[in-house]
XYZ file of N, CA and C in Angstrom:
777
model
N 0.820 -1.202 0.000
C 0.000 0.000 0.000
C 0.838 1.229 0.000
N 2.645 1.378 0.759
C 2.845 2.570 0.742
C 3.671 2.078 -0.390
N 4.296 1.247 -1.331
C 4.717 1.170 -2.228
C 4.107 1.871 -3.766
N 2.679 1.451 -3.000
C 1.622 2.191 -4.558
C 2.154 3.445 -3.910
N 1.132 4.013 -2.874
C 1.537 5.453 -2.733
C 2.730 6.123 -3.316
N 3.774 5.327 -2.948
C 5.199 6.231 -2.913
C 4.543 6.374 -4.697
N 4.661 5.808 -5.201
C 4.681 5.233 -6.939
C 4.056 6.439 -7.685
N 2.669 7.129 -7.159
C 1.655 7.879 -7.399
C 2.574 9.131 -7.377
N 2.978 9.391 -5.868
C 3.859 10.863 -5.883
C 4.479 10.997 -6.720
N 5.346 10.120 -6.932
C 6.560 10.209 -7.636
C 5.813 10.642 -9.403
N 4.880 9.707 -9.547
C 4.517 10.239 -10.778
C 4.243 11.535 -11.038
N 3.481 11.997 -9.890
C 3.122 13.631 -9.952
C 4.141 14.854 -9.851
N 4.830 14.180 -8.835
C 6.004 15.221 -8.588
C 6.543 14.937 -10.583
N 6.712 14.059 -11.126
C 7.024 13.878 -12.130
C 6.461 14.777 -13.536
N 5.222 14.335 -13.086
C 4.031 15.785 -13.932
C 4.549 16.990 -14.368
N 4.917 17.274 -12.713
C 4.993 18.396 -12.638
C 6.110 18.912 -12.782
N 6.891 18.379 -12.620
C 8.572 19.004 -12.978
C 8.301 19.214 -14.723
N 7.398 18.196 -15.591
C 7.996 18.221 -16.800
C 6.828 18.863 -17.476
N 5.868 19.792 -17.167
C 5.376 21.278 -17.112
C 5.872 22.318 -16.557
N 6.595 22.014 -15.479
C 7.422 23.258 -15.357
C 8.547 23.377 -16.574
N 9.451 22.000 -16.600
C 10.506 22.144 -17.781
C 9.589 22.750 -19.017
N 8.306 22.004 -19.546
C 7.731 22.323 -20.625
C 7.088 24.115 -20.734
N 6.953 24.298 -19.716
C 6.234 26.283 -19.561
C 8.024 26.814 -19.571
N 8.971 26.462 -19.649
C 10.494 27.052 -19.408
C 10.435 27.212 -20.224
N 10.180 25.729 -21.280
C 11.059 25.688 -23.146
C 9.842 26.627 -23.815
N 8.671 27.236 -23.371
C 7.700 27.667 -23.713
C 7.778 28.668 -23.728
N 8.309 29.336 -22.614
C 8.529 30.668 -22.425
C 8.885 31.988 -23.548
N 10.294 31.155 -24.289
C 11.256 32.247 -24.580
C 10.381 32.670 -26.233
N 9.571 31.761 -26.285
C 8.614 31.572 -27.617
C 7.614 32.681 -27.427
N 6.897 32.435 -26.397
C 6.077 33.431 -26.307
C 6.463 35.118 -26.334
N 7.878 35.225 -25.388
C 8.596 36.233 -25.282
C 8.971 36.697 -26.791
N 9.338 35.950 -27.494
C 9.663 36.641 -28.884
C 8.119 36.926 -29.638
N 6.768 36.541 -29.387
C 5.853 36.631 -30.147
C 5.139 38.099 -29.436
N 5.946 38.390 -28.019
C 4.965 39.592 -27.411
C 6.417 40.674 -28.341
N 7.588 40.428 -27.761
C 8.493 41.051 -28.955
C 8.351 41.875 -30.097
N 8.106 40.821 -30.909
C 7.397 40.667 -32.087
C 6.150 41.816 -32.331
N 5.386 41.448 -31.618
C 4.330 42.566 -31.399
C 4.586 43.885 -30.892
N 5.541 43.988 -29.981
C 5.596 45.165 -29.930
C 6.756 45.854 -30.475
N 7.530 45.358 -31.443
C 8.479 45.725 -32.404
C 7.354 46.502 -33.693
N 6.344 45.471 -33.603
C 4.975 45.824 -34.830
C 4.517 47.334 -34.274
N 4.079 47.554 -32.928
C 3.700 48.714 -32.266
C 4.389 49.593 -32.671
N 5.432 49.240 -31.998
C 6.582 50.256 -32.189
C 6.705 51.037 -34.061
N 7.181 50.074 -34.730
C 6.941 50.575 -36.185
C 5.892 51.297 -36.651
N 4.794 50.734 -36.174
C 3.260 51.896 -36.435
C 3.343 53.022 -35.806
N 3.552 53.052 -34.458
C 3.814 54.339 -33.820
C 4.761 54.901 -35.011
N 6.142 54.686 -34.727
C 6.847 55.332 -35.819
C 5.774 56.030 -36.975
N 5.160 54.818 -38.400
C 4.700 55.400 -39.255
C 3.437 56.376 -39.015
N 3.008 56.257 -37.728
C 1.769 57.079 -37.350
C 2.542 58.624 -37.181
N 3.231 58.738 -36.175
C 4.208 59.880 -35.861
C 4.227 60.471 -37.148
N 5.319 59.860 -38.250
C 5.768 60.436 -39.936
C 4.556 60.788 -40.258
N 3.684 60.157 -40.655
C 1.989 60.779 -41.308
C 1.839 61.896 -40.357
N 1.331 61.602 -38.800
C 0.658 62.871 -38.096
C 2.032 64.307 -38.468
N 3.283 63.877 -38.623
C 3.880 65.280 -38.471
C 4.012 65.829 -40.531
N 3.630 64.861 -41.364
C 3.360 64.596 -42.300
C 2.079 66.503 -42.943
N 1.119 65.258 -41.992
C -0.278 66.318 -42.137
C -0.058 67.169 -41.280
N 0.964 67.698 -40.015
C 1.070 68.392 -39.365
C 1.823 69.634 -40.865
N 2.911 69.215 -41.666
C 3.063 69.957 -42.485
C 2.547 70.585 -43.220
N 1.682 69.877 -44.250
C 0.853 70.073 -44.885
C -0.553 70.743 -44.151
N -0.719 70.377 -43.167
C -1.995 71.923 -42.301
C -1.048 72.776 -42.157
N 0.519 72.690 -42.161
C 0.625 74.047 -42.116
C 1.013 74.812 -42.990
N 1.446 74.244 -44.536
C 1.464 74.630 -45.567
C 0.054 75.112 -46.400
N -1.177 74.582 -45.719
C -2.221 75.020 -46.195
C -2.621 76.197 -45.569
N -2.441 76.482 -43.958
C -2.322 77.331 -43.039
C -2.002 78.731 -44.073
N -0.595 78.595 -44.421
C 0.115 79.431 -45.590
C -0.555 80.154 -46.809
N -1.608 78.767 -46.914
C -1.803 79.020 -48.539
C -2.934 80.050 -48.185
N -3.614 79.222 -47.142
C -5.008 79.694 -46.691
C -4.881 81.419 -46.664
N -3.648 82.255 -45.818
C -3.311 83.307 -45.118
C -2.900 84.028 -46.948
N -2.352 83.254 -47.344
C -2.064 84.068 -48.741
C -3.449 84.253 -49.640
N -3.880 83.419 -49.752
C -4.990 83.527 -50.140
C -6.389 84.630 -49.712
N -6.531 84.652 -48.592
C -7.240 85.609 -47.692
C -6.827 87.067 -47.746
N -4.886 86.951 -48.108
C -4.392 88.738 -48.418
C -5.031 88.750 -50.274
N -4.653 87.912 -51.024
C -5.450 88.151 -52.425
C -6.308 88.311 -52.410
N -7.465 87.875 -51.650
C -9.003 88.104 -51.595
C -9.200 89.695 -51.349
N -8.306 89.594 -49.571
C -8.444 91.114 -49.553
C -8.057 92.371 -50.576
N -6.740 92.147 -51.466
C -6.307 92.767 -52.227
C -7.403 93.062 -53.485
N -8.029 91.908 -54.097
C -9.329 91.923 -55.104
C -10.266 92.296 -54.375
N -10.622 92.370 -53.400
C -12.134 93.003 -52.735
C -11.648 94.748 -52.931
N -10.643 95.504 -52.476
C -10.112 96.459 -53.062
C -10.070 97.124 -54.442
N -10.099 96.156 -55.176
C -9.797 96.452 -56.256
C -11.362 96.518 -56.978
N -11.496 95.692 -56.664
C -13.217 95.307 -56.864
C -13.848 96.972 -56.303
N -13.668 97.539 -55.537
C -13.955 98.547 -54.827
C -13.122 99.711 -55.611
N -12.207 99.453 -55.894
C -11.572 100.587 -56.572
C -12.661 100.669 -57.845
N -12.645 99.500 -58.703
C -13.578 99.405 -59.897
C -14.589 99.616 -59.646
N -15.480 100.317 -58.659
C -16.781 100.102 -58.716
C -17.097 101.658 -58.639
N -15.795 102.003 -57.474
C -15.752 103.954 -57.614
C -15.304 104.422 -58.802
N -15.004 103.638 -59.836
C -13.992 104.160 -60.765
C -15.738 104.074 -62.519
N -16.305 103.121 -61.913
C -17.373 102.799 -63.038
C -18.111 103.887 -62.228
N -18.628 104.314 -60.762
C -19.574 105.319 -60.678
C -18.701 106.726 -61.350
N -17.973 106.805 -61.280
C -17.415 108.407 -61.392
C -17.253 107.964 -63.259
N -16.674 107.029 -63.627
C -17.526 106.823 -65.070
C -18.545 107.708 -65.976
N -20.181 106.783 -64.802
C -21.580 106.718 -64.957
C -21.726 108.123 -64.684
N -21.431 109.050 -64.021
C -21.438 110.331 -63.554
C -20.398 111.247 -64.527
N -19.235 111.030 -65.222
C -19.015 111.346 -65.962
C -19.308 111.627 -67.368
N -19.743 110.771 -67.806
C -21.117 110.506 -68.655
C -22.655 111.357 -68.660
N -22.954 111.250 -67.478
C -23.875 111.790 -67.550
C -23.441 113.728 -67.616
N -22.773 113.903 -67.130
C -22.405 115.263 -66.978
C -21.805 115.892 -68.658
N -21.341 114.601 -69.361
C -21.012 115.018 -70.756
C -22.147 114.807 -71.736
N -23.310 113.915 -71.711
C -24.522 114.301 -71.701
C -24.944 115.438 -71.845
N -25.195 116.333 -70.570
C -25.858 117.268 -70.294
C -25.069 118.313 -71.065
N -23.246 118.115 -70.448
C -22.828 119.365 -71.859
C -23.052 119.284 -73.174
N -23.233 118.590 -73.606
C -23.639 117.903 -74.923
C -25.229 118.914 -75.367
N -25.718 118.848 -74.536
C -27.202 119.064 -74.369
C -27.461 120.568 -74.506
N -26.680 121.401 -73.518
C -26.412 122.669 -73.419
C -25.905 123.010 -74.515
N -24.594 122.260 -74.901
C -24.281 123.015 -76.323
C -24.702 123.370 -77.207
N -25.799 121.921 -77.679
C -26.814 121.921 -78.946
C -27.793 123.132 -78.454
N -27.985 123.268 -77.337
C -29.032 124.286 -77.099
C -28.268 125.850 -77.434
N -27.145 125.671 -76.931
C -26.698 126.907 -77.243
C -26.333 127.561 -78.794
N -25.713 126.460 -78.933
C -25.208 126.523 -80.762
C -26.427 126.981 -81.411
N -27.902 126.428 -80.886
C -29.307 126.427 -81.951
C -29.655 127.717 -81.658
N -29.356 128.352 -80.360
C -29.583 130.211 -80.111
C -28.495 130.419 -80.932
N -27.534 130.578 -80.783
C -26.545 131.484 -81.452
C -26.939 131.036 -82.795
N -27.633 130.036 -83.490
C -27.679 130.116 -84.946
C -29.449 131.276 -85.286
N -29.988 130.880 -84.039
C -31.244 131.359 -84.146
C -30.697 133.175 -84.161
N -29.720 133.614 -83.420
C -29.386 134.995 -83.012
C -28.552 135.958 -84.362
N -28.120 134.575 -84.474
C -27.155 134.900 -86.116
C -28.269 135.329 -87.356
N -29.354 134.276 -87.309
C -30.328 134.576 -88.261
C -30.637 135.371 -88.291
N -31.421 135.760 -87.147
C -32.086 136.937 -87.005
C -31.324 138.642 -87.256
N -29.935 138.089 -87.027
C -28.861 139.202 -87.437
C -29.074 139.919 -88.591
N -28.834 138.873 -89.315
C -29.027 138.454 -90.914
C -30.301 139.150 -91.638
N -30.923 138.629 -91.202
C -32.428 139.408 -91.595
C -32.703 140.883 -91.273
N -31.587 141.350 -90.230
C -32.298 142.814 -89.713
C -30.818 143.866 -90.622
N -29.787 142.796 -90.650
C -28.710 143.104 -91.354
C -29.307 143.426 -93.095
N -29.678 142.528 -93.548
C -30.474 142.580 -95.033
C -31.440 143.921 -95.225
N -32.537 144.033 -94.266
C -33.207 144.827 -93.710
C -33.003 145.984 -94.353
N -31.798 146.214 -93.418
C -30.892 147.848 -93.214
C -30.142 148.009 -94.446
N -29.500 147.215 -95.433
C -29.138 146.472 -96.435
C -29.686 147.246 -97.403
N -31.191 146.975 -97.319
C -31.883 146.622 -98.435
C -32.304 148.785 -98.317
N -32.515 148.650 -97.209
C -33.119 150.079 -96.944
C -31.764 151.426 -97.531
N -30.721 150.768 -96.919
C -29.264 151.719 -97.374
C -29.244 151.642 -99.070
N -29.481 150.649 -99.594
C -29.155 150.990 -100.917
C -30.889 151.451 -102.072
N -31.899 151.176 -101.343
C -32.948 151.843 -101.782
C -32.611 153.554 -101.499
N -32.212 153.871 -100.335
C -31.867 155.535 -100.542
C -30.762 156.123 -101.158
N -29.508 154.810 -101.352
C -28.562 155.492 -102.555
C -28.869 155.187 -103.705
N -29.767 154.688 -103.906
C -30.491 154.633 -105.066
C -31.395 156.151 -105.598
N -32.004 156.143 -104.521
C -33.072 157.542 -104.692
C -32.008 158.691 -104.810
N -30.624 158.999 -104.134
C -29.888 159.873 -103.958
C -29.493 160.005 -105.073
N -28.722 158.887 -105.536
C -28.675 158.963 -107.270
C -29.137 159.341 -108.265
N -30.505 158.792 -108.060
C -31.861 159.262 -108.823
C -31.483 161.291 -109.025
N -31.745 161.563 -107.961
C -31.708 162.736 -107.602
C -30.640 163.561 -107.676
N -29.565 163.156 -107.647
C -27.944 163.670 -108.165
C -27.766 163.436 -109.821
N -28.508 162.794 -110.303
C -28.470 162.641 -111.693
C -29.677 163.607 -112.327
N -30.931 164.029 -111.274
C -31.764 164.933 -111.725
C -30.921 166.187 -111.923
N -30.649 166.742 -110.899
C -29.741 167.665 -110.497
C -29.008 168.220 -111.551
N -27.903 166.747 -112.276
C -26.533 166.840 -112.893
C -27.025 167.975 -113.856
N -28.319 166.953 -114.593
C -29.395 167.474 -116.168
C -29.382 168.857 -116.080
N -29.306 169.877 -115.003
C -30.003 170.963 -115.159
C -28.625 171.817 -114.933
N -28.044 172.068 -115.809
C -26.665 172.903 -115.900
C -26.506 173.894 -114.548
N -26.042 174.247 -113.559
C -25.555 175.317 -112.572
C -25.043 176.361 -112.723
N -25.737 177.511 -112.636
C -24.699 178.646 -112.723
C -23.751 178.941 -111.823
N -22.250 179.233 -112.642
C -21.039 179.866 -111.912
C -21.053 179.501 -110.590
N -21.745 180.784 -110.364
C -21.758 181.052 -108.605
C -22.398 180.297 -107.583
N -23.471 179.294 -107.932
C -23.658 177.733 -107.425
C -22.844 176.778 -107.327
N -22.498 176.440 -108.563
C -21.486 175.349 -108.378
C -20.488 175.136 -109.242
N -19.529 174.084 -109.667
C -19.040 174.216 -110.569
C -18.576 172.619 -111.185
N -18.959 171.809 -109.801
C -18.622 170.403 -110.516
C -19.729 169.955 -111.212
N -20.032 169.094 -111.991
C -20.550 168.617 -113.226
C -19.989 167.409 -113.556
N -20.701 166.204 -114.341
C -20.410 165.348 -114.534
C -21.579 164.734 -115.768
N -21.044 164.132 -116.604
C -21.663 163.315 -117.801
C -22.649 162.394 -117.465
N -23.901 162.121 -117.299
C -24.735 161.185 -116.545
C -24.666 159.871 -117.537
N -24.602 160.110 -118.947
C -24.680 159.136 -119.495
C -23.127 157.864 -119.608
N -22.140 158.516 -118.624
C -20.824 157.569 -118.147
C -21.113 157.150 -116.662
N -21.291 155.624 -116.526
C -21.497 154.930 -115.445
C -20.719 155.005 -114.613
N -21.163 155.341 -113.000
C -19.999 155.469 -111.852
C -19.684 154.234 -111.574
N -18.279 154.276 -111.763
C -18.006 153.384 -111.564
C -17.706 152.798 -110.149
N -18.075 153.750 -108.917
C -17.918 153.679 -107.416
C -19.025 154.577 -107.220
N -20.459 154.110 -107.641
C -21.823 154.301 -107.471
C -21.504 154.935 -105.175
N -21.987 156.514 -105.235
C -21.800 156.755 -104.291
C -20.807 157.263 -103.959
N -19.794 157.357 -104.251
C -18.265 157.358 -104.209
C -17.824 158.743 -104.833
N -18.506 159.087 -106.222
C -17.387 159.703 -106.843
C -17.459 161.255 -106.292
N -18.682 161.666 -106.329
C -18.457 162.942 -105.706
C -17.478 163.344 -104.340
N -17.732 162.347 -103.535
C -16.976 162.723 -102.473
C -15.397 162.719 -102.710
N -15.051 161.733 -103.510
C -14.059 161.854 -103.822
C -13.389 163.038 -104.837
N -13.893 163.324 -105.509
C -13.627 164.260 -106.151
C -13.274 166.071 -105.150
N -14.264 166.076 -103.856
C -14.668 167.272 -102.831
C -13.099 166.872 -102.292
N -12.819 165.571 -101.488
C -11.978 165.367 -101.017
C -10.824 165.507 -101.551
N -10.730 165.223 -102.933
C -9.340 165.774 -104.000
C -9.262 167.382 -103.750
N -10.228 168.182 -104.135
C -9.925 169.517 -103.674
C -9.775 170.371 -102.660
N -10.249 169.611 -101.724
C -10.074 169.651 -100.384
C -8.381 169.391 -100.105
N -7.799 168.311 -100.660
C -6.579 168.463 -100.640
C -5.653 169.333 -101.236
N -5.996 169.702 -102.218
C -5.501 170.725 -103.113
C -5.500 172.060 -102.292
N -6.609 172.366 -102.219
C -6.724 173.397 -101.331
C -5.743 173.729 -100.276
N -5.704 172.474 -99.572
C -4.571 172.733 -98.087
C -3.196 172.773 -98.932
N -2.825 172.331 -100.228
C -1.727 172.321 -100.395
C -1.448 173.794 -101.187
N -2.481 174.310 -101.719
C -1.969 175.239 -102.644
C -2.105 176.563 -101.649
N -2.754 176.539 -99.863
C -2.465 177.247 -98.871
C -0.825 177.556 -98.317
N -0.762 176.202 -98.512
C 0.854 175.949 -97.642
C 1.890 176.284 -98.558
N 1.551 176.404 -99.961
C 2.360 176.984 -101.321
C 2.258 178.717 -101.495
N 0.912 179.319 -101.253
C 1.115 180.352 -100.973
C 0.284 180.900 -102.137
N -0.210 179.910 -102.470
C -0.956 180.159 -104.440
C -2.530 180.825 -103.701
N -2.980 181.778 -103.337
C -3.884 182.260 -103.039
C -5.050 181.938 -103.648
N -4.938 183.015 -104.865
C -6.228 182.499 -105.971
C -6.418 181.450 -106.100
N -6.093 180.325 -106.202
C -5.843 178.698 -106.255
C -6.745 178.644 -105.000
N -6.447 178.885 -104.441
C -6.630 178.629 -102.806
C -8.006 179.362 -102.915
N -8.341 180.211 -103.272
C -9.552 180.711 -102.655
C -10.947 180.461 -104.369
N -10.391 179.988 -105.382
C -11.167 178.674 -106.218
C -11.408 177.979 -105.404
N -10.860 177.093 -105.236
C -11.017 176.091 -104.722
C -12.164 176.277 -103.152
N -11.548 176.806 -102.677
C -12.495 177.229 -101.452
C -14.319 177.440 -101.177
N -14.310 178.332 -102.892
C -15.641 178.695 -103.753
C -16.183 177.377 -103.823
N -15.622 176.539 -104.263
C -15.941 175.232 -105.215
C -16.741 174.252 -103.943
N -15.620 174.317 -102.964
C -16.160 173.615 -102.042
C -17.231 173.611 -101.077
N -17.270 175.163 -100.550
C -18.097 175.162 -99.792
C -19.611 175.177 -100.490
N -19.911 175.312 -101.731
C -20.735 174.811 -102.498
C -21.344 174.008 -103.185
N -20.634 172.863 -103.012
C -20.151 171.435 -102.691
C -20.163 170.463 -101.845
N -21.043 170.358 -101.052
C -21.056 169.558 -99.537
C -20.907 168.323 -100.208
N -20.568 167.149 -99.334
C -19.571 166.109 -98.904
C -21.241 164.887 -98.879
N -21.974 163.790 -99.405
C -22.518 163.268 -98.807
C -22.276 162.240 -98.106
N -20.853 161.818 -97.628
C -20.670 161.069 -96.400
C -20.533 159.613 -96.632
N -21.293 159.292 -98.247
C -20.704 157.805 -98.492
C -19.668 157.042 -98.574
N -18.211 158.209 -99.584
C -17.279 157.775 -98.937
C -16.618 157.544 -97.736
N -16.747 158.892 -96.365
C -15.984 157.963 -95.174
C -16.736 157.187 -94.648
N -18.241 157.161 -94.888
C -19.103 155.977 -94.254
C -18.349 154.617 -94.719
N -17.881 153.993 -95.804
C -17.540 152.952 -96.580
C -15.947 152.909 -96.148
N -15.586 153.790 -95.889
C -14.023 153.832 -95.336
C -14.495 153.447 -94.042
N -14.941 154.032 -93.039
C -15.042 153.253 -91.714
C -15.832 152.412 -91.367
N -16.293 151.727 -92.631
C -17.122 150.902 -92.261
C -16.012 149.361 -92.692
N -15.098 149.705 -93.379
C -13.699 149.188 -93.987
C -12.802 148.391 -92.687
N -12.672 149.974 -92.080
C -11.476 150.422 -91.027
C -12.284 148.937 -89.924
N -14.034 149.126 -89.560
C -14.050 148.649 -88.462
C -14.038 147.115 -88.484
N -14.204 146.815 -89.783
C -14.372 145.107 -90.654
C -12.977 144.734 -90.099
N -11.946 145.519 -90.539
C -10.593 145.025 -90.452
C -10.154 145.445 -88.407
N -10.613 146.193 -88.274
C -10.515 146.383 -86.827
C -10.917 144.811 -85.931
N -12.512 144.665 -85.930
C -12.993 143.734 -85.289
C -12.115 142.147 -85.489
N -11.283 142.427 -86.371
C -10.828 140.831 -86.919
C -9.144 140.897 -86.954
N -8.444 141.940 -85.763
C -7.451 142.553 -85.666
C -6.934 142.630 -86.781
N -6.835 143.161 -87.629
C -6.439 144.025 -88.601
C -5.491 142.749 -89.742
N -6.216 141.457 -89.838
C -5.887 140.378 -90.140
C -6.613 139.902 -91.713
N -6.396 139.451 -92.563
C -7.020 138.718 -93.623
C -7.805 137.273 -93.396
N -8.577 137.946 -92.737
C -9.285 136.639 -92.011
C -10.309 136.072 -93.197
N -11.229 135.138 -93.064
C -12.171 134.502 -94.029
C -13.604 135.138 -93.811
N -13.493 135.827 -92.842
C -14.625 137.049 -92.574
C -14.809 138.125 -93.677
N -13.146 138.618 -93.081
C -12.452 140.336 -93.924
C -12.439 139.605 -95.560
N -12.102 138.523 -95.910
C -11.658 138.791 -97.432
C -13.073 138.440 -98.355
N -14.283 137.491 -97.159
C -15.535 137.617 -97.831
C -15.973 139.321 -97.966
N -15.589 139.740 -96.798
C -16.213 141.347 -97.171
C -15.791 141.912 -98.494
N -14.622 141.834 -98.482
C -13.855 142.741 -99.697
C -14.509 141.889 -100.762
N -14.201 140.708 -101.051
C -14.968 140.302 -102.132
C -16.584 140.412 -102.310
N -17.025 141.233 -101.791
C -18.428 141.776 -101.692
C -18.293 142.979 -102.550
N -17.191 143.984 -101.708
C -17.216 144.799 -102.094
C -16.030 145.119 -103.388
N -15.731 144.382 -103.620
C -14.736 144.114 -105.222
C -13.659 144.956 -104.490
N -13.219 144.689 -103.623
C -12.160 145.306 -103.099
C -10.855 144.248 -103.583
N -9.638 144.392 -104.025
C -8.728 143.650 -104.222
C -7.576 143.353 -102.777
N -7.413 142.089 -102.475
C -6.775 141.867 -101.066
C -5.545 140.952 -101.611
N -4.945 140.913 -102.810
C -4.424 139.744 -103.437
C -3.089 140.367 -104.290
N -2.125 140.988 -104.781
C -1.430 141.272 -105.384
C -0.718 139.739 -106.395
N -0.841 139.858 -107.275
C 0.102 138.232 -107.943
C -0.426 137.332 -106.939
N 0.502 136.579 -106.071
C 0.361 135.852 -105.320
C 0.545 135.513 -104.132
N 0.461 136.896 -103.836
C 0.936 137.672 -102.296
C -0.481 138.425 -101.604
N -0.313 138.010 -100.367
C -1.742 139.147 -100.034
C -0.978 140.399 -99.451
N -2.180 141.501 -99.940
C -1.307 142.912 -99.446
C -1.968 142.710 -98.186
N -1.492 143.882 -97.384
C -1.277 144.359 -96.161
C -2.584 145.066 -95.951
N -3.139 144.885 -94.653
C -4.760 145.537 -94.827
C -4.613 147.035 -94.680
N -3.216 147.817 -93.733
C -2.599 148.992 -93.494
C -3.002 149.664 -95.326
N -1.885 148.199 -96.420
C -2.384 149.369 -97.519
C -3.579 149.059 -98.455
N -4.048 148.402 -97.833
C -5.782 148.247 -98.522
C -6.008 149.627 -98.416
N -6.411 149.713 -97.289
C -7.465 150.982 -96.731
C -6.717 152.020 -97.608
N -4.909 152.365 -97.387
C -4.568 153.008 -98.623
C -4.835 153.384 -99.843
N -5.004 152.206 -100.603
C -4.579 151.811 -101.910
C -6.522 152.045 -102.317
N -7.784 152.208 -101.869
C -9.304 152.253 -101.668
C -9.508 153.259 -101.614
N -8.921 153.672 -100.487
C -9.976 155.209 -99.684
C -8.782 156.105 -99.361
């Protein structure tokens, strides 16, 4: 009976030694498989770390882009704003050239309306000035017909030879002796001097020539004393010559070289 017994222990104590030997040889296996695993940890950590500081870059390169982006925005919202004051003052520019536009035509259509009416009161006076040197004529040619004695008068003229400065010639002719006169004073020629004197004061002046002389003087005055397209329509109205060959004279000797 203690022979079995002993027999039993021994087996167990036996058991058990060769689970302990067997969890020994077991051990270093398991140890390399937790190892193992956390060599695996370890490496992920690693590649987790590289990615998170990865995208840590890249948020902060977008960070960058983002901040640059936000100054361009701001810079075009500016600009956008510049363009928008720049199209109102435009739209307002516009309209203000419009309106001068508007005024002008209005004004230009008076001054053509003011011009007309010039024209017409100009014609008018025109028409009326040469109906009475007409009648004056009439009447200086009645006159001529009826011969003058001596002591009336003494100028005379052929009615049937056309004046050729209709208006003109008498005065000119008063004004020739009129010069004569002062010269044949300052010569000392008496009798000369006191003919002539007779002649004239019996003789009055009717004013057409210096009327046409200062009416000359003020054409060329108003247009400073220039050959303007005003002054040379006048003269060619009045068959005045402003042209030598192929030179224009001097308006100084117009008025000369006329009156």
């Amino acid at each position: 009976m203690s022979e079995n017994s002993f027999g039993m222990d021994e087996f167990i104590e036996d058991s058990a030694n060769e689970e302990k030997i067997e969890a020994k040889e077991a051990e270093p296996e398991e140890l390399d498989v937790q190892k193992a695993v956390v060599e695996a940890f370890a490496l992920e950590k690693v590649e987790l770390e590289n990615k998170i500081k990865q995208l840590s870059d890249s948020l902060n390169s977008l960070e960058i882009k983002k901040k640059s982006l936000e100054d361009e925005n701001g810079e075009l919202k500016k600009k956008v704003e510049e363009c928008e004051n720049l199209k109102s003052t435009c739209q307002e520019n516009e309209i203000l050239r419009k309106e001068n536009e508007k005024y002008k035509s209005e004004w230009e259509a008076s001054i053509r309306d003011i011009k007309g009416k010039q024209q017409e009161k100009e014609k008018i006076l025109l028409d009326r000035i040469s109906d009475l040197e007409k009648t004056i004529n009439g009447l200086e040619k009645e006159i001529s017909k009826t011969p003058l004695p001596n002591s009336i008068a003494l100028l005379e003229r052929n009615v049937e030879v056309p004046d050729r400065f209709e208006g003109e010639t008498r005065d000119f002719v008063i004004e020739s002796l009129k010069e004569s006169l002062e010269k044949a004073e300052q010569e000392g020629r008496e009798r000369k001097a006191k003919i002539l004197e007779a002649v004239i004061v019996q003789n009055e002046m009717n004013g057409n020539l210096e009327k046409k002389r200062e009416e000359l003087k003020k054409v060329l005055r108003e247009n400073g004393n220039i050959l303007s397209g005003e002054v040379i329509e006048y003269l060619q109205k009045e068959g005045i010559p402003y042209k030598k060959n192929d030179e224009f004279i001097l308006t100084v000797d117009i008025i000369k070289k006329i009156y």
